[in-house]
PDB file of C-alpha atoms in Angstrom:
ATOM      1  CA  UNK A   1      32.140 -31.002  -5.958  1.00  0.00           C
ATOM      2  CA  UNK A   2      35.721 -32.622  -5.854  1.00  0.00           C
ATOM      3  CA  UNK A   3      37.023 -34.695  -9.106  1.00  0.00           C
ATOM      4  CA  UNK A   4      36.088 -37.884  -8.667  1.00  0.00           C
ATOM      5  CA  UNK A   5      37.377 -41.120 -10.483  1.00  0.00           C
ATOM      6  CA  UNK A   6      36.348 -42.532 -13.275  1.00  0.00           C
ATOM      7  CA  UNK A   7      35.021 -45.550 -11.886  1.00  0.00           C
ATOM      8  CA  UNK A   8      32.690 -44.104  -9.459  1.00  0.00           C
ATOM      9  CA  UNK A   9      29.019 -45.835  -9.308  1.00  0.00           C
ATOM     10  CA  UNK A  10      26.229 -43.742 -11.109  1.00  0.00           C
ATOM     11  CA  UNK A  11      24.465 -44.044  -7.800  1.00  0.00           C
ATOM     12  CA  UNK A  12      27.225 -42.194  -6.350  1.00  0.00           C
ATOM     13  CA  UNK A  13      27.235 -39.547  -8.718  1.00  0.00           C
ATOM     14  CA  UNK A  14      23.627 -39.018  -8.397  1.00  0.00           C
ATOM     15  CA  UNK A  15      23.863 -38.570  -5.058  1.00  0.00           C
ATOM     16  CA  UNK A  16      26.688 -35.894  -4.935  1.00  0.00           C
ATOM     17  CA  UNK A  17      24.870 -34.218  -7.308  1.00  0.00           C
ATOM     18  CA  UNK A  18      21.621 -33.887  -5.119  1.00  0.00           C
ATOM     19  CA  UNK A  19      23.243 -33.423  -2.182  1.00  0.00           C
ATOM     20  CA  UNK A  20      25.063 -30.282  -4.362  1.00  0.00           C
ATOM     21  CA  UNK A  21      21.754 -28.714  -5.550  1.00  0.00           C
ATOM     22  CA  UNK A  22      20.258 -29.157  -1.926  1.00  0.00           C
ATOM     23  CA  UNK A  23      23.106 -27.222  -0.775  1.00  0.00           C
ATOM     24  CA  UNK A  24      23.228 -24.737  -3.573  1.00  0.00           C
ATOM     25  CA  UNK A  25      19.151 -24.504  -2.907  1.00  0.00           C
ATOM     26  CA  UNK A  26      19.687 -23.821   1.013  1.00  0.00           C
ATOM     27  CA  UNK A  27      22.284 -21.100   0.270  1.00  0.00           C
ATOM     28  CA  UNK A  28      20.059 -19.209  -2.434  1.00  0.00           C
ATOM     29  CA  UNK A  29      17.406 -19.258   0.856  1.00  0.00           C
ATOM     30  CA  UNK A  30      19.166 -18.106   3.229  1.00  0.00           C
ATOM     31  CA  UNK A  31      19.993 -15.226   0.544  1.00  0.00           C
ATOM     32  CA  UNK A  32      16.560 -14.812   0.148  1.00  0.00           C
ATOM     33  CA  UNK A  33      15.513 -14.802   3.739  1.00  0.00           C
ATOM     34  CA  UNK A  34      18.513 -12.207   4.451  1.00  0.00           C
ATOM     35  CA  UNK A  35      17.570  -9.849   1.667  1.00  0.00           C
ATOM     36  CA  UNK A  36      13.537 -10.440   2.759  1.00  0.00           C
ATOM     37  CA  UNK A  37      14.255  -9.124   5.900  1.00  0.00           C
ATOM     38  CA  UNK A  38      16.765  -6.647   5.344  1.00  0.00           C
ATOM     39  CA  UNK A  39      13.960  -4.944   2.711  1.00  0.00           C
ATOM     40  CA  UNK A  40      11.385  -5.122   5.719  1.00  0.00           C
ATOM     41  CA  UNK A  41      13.733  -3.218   8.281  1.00  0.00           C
ATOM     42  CA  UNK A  42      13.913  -0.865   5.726  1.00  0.00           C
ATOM     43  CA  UNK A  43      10.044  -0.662   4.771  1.00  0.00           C
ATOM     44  CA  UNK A  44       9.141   0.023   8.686  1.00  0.00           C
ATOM     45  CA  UNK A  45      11.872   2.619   8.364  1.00  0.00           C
ATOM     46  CA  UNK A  46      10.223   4.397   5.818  1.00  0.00           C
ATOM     47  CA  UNK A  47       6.867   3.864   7.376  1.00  0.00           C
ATOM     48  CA  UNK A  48       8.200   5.208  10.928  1.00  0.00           C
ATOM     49  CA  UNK A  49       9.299   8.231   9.112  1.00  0.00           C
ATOM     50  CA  UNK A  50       5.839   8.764   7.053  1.00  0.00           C
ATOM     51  CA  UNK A  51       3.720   8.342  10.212  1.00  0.00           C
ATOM     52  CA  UNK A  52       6.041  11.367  12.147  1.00  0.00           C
ATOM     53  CA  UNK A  53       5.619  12.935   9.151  1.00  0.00           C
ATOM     54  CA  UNK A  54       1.742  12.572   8.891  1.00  0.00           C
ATOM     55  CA  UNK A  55       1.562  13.813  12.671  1.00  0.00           C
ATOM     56  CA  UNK A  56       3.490  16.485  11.787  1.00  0.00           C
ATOM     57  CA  UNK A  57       1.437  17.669   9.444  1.00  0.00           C
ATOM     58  CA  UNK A  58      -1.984  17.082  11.156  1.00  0.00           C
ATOM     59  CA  UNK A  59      -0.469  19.711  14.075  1.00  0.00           C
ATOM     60  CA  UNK A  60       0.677  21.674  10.851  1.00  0.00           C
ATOM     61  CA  UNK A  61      -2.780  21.582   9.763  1.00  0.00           C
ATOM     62  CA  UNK A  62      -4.506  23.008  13.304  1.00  0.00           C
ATOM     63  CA  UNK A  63      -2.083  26.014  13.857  1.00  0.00           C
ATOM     64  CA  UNK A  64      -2.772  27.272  10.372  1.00  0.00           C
ATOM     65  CA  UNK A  65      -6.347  26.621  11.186  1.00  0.00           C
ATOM     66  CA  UNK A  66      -6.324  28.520  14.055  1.00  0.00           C
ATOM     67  CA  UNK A  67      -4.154  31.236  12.646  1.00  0.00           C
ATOM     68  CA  UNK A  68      -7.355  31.104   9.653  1.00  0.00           C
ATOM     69  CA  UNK A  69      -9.879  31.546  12.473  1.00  0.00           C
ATOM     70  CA  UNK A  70      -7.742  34.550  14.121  1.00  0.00           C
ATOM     71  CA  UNK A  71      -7.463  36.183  10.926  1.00  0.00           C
ATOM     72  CA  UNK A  72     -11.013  36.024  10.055  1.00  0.00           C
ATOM     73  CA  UNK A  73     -11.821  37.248  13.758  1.00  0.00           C
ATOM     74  CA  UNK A  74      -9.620  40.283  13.286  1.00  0.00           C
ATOM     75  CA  UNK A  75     -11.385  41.164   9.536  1.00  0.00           C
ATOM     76  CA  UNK A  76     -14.816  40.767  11.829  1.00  0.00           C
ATOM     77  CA  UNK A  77     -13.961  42.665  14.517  1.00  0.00           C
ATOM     78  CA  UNK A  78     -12.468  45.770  11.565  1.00  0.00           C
ATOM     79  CA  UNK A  79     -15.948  45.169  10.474  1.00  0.00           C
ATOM     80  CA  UNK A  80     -17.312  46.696  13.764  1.00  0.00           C
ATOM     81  CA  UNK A  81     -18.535  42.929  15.465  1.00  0.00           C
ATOM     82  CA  UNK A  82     -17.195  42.287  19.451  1.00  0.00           C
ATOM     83  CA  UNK A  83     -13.481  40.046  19.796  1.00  0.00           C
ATOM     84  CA  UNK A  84     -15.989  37.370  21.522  1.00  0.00           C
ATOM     85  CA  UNK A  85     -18.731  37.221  18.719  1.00  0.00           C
ATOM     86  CA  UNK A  86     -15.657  37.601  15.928  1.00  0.00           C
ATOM     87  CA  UNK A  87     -13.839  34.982  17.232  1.00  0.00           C
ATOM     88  CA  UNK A  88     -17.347  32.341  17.568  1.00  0.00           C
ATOM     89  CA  UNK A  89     -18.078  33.306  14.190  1.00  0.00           C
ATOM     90  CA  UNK A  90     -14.908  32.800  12.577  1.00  0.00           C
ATOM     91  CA  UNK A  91     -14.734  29.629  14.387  1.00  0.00           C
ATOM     92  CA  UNK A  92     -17.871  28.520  12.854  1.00  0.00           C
ATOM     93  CA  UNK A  93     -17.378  29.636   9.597  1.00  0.00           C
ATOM     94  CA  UNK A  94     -14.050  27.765   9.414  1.00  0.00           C
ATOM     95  CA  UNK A  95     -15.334  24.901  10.684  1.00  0.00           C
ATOM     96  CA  UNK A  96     -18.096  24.021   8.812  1.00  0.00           C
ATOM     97  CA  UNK A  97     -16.024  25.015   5.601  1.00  0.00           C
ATOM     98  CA  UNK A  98     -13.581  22.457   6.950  1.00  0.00           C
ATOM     99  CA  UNK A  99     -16.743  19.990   7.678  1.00  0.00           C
ATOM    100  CA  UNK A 100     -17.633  20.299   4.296  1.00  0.00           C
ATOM    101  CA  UNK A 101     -14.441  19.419   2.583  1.00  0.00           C
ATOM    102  CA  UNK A 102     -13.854  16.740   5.112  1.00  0.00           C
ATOM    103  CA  UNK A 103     -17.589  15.139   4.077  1.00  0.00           C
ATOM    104  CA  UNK A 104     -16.726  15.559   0.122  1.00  0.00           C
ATOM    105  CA  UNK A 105     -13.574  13.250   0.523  1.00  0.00           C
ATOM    106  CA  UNK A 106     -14.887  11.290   2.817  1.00  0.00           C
ATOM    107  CA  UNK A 107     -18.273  10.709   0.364  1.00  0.00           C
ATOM    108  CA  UNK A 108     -15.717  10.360  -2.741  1.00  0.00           C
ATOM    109  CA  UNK A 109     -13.378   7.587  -0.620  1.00  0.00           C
ATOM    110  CA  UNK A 110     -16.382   5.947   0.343  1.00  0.00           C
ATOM    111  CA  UNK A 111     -17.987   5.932  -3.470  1.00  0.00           C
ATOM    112  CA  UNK A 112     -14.615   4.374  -4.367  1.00  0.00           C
ATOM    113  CA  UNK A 113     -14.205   1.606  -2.031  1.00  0.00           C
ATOM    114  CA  UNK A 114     -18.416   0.584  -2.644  1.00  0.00           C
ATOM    115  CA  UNK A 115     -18.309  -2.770  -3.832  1.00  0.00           C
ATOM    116  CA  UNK A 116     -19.294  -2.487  -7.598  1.00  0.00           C
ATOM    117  CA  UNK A 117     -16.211  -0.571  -8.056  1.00  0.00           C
ATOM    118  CA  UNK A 118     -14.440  -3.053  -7.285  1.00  0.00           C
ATOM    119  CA  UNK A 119     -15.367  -5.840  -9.253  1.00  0.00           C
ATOM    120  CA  UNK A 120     -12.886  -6.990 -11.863  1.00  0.00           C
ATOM    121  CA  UNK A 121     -15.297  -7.048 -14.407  1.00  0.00           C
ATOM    122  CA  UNK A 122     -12.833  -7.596 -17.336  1.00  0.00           C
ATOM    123  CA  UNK A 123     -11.657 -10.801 -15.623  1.00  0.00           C
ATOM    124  CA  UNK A 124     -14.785 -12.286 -14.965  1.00  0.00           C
ATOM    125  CA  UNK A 125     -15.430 -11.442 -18.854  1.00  0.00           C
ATOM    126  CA  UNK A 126     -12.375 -13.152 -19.872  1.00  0.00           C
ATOM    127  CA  UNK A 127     -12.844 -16.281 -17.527  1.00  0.00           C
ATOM    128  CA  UNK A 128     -15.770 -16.581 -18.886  1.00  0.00           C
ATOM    129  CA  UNK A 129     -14.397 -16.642 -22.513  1.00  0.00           C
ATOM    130  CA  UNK A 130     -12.255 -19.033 -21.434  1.00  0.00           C
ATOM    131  CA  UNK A 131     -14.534 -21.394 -20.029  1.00  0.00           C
ATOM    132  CA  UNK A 132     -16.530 -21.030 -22.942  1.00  0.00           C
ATOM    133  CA  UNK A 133     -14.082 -21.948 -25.095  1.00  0.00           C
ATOM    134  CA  UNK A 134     -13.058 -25.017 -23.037  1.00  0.00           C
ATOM    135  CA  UNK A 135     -16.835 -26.221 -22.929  1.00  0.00           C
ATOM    136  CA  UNK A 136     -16.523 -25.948 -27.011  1.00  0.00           C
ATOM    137  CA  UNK A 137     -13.625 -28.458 -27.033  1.00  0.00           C
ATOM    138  CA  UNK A 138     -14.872 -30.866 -24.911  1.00  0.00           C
TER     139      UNK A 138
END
């Protein structure tokens, strides 16, 4: 704000002032909407590079599934069984060890995310302190 005189209205003054903090206020949002966005470009950046990751991994996953599978069809077959029955076998056997560890997190996510879990229980007990309290007082 330029110097003014000393004989400028209060009104006046007032009014510069405002007209200051408005300004001041629309610069520190237009920071704010800058850095806002600039953080989001680089949150989807990061989760672009998890979800390539994550696919990676699930492929990373199946070939050392399948190299499990091959392995266990080669101790089979040392064991005296045919490559075809080996190979259904060790499918089978992999895959419902795999089915079972799959169910267990899947049962143990699902526990977690039932309802009574969830409850803030603590809160509630507080709020209800507190409204308590404020039905003593009145």
């Amino acid at each position: 704000m330029a110097r003014l005189p000393e004989n400028t209205p209060l009104s006046e003054l007032l009014g510069g002032l405002v007209t200051d903090v408005a300004g001041l206020l629309r610069k520190e949002i237009d920071l704010a909407k800058t850095e806002a966005s600039e953080k989001i470009s680089q949150a989807l950046s990061g989760v672009e590079v998890l979800i390539v990751g994550l696919v990676l991994a699930i492929g990373a996953v199946g070939i050392l599934l399948s190299a499990l599978v091959g392995g266990l069809a080669a101790v089979l077959v040392n064991y005296g069984m045919t490559q075809s029955n080996a190979s259904a076998l060790a499918a089978l056997i992999v895959g419902l060890v795999i089915a079972a560890v799959a169910w267990a997190m899947v049962s143990k996510g699902l526990n977690a995310l039932r309802g009574d879990k969830l409850r803030l229980d603590r809160t509630a007990t507080s709020l209800r302190r507190d409204v308590n309290a404020v039905k003593e007082k009145i």
